[in-house]
mmCIF file of C-alpha atoms in Angstrom:
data_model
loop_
_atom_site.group_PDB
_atom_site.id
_atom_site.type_symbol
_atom_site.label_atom_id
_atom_site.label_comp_id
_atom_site.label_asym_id
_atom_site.label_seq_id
_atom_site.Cartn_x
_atom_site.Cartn_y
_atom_site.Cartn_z
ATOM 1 C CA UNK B 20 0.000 0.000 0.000
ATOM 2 C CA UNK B 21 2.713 2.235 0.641
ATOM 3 C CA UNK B 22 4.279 1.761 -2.752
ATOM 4 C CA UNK B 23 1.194 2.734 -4.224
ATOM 5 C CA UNK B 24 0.510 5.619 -1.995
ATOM 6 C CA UNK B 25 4.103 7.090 -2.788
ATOM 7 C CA UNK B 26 3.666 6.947 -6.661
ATOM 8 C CA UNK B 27 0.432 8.655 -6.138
ATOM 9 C CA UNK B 28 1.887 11.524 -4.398
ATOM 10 C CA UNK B 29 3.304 12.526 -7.128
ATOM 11 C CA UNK B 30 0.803 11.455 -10.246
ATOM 12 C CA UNK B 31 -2.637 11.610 -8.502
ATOM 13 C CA UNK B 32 -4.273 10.096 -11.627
ATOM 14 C CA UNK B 33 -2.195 6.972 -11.612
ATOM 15 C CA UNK B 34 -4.562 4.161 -12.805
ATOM 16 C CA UNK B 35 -2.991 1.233 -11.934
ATOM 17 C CA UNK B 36 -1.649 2.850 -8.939
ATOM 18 C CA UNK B 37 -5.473 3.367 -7.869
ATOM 19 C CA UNK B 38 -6.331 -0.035 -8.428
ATOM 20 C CA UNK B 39 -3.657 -1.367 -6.428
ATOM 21 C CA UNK B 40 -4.538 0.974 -3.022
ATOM 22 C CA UNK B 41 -7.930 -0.600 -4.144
ATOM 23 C CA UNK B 42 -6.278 -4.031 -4.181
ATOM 24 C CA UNK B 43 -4.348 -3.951 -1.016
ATOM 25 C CA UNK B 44 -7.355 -2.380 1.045
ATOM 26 C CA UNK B 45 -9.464 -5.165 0.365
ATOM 27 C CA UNK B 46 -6.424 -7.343 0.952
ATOM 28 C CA UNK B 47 -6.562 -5.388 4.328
ATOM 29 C CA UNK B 48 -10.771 -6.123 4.805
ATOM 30 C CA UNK B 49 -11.079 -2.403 4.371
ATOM 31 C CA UNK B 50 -13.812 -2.770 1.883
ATOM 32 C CA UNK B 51 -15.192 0.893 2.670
ATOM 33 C CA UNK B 52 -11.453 2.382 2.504
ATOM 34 C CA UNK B 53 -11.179 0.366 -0.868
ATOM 35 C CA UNK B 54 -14.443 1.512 -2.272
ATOM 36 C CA UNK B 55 -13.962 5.091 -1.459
ATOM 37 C CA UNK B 56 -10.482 4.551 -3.432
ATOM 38 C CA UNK B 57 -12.206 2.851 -6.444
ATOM 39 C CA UNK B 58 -14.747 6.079 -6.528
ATOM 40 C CA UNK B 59 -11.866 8.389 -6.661
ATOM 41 C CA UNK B 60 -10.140 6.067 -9.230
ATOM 42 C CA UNK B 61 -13.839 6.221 -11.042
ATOM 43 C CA UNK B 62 -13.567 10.383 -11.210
ATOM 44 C CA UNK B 63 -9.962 10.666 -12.177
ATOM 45 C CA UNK B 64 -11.376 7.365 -15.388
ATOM 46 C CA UNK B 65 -14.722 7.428 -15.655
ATOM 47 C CA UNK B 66 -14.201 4.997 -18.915
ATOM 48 C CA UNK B 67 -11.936 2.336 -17.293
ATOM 49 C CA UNK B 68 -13.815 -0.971 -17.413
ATOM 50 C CA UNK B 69 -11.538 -2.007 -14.439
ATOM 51 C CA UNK B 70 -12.307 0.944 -12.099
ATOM 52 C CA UNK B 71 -15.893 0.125 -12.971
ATOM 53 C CA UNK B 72 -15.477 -3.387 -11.823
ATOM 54 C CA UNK B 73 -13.644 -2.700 -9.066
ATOM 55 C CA UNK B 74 -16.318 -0.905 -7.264
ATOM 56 C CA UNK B 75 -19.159 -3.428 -8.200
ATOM 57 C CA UNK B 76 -16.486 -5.396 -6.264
ATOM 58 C CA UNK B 77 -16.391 -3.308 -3.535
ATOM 59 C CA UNK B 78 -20.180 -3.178 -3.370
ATOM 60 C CA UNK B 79 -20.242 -6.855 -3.251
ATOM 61 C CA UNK B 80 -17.549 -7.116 -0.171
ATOM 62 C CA UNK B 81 -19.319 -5.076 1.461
ATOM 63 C CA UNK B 82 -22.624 -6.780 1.413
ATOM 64 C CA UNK B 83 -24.233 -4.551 -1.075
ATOM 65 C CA UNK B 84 -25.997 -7.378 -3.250
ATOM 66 C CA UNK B 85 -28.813 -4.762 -4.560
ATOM 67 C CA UNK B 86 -26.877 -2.370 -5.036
ATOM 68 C CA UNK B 87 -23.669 -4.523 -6.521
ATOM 69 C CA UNK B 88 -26.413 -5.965 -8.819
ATOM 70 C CA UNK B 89 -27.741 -2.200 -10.272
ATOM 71 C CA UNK B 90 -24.030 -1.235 -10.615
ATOM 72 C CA UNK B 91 -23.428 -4.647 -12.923
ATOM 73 C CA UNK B 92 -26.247 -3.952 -14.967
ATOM 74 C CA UNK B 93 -25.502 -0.731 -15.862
ATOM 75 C CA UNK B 94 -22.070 -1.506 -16.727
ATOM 76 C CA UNK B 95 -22.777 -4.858 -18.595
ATOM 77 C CA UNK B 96 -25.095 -2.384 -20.726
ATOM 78 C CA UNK B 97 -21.678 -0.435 -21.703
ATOM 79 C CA UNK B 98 -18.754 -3.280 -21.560
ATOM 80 C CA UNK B 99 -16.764 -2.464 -24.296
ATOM 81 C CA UNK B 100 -16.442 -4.521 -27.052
ATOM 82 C CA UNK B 101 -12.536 -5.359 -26.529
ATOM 83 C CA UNK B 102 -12.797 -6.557 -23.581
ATOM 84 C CA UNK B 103 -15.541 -9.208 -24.004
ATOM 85 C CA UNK B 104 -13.651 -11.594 -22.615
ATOM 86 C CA UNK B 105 -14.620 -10.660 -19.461
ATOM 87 C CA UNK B 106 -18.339 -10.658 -20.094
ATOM 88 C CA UNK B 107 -18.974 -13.811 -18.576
ATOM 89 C CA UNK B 108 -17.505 -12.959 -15.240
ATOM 90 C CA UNK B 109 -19.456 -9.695 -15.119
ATOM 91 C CA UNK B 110 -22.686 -11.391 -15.924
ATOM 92 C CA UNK B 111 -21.942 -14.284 -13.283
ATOM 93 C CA UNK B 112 -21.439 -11.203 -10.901
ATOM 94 C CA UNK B 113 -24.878 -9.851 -12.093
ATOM 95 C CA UNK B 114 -26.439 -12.692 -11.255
ATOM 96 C CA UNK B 115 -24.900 -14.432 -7.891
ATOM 97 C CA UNK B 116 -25.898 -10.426 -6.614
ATOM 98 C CA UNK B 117 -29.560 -10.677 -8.070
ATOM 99 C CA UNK B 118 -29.644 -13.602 -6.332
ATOM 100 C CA UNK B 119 -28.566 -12.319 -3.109
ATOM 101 C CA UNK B 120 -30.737 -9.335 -3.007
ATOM 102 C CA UNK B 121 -33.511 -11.572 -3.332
ATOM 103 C CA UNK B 122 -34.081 -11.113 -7.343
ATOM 104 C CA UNK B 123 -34.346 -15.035 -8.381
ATOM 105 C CA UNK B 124 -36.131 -13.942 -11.940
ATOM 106 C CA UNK B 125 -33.365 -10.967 -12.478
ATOM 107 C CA UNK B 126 -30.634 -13.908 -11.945
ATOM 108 C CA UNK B 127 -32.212 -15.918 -14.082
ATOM 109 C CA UNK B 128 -32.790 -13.382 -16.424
ATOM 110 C CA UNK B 129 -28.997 -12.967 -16.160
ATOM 111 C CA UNK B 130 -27.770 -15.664 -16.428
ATOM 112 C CA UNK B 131 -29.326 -16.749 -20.120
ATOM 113 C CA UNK B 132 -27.452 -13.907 -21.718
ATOM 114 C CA UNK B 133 -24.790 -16.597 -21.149
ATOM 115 C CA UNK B 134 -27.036 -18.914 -23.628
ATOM 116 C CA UNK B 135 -25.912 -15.948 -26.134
ATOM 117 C CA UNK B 136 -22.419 -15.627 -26.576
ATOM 118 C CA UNK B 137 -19.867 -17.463 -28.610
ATOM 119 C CA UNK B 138 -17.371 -18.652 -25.958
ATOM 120 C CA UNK B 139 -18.101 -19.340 -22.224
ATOM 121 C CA UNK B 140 -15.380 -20.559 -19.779
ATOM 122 C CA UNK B 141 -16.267 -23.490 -18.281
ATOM 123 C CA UNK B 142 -16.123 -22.770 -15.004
ATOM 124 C CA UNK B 143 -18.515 -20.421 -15.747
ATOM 125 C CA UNK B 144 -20.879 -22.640 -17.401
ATOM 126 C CA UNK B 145 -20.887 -25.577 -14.408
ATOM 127 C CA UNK B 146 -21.385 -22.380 -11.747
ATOM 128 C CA UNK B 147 -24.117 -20.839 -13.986
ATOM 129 C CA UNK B 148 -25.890 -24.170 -14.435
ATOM 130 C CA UNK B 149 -26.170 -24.172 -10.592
ATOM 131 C CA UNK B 150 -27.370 -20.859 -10.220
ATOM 132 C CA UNK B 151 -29.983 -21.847 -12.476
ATOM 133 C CA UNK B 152 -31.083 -24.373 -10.497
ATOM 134 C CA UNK B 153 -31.071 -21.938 -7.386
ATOM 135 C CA UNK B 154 -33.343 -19.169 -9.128
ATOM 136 C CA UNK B 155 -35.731 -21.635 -9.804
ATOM 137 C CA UNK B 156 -36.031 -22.480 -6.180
ATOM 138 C CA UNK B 157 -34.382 -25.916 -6.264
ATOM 139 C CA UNK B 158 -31.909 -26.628 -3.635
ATOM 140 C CA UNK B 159 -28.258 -25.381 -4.303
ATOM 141 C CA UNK B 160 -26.796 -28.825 -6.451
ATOM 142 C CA UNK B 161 -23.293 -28.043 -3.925
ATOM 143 C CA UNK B 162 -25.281 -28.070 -0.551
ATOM 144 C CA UNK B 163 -27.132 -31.093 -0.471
ATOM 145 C CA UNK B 164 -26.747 -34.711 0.259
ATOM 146 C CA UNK B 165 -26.835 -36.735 -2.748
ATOM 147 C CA UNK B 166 -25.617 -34.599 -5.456
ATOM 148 C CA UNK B 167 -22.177 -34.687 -5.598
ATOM 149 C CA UNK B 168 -19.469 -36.465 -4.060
ATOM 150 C CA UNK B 169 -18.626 -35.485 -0.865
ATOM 151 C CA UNK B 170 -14.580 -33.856 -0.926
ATOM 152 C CA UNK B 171 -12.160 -36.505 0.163
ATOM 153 C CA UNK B 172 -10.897 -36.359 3.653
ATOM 154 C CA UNK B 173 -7.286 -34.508 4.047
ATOM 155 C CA UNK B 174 -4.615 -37.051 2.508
ATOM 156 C CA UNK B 175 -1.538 -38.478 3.703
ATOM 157 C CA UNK B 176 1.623 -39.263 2.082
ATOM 158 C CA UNK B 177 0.929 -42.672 0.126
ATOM 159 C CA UNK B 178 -2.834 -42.155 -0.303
ATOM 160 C CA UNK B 179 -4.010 -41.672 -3.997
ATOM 161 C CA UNK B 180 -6.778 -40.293 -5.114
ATOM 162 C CA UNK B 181 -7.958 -40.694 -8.960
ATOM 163 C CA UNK B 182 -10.412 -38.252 -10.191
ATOM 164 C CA UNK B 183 -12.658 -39.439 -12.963
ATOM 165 C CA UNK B 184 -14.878 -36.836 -15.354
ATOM 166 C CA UNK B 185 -18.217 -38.634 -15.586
ATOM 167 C CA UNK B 186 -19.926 -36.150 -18.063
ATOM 168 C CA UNK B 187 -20.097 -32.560 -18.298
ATOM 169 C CA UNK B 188 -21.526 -31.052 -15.226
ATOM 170 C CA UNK B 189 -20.329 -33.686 -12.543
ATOM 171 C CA UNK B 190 -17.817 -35.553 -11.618
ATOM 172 C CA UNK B 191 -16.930 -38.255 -9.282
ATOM 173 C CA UNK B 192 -14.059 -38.398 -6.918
ATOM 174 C CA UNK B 193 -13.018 -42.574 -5.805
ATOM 175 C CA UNK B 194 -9.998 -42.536 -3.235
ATOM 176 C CA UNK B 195 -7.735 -45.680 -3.763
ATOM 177 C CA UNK B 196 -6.667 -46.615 -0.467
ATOM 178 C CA UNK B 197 -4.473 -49.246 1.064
ATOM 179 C CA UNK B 198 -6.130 -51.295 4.095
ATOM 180 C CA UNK B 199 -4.164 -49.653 6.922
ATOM 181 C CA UNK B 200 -5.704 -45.891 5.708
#
């Protein structure tokens, strides 16, 4: 934090600078220091798509869901084009806060703008498939008995452990163990 706080001393307007007092403050847990930072970083670059995440992120931390959720939307509406990329995480964000503040439709809604685009990571795909299942008022697939394999105890030196993909969306863990484990 001091680095950061030294090179904007002398060059207020230092972008990356900004974003890494924003960084190390919620590195710190000072998610209000961090989001005042990100708003000052938002004056001094009101175009940066990373300034504009970072205090969606902020909002978030802080336990802002409804108001995390608005600030999503409105930049999802103006993600530029070059940095597309990226529009999976933002609408994943747009979503898990919809669903948080309560919005199940609005995360739903969300979340099939995901059905639209050309490329989605996987990750994103597997989490978005469960928040699916959430917004339509089905138990979270993660949190309940039965469907999927329960994470293998801590291992030990000599214990194996093969992992097995099953199909897309699930996967099954099997430890191979010897008979003194």
């Amino acid at each position: 934090m001091k680095e950061f706080a030294e090179v904007l001393r002398h060059h207020t307007g230092h972008l990356p600078a900004q974003l890494g007092c924003v960084r190390a403050q919620l590195a710190k847990g000072d998610a209000n220091g961090a989001l005042a930072s990100a708003r000052r970083a938002r004056q001094a670059h009101p175009d940066s798509a990373s300034v504009k995440a970072a205090v969606g992120e902020c909002l978030w931390l802080l336990g802002k869901p409804g108001e995390a959720a608005a600030h999503y939307a409105k930049r999802r509406a103006a993600w530029p084009r070059e940095l597309q990329a990226f529009r999976a995480t933002l609408i994943m964000r747009l979503a898990r806060a919809r669903l948080a503040a309560g919005d199940a439709k609005g995360g739903a809604v969300a979340l099939t703008e995901l059905d639209t685009m050309a490329y989605v990571p996987e990750h994103h795909a597997l989490a978005a498939a469960e928040l699916k299942s959430v917004a339509a008022g089905k138990p979270h697939p993660g949190r309940h008995p039965g469907c999927r394999a329960d994470s293998p105890r801590a291992l030990r030196e000599g214990v194996q452990v093969t992992v097995r993909a099953v199909c897309f969306d699930t996967f099954t863990i099997h430890p191979n163990m010897d008979k003194n484990s």
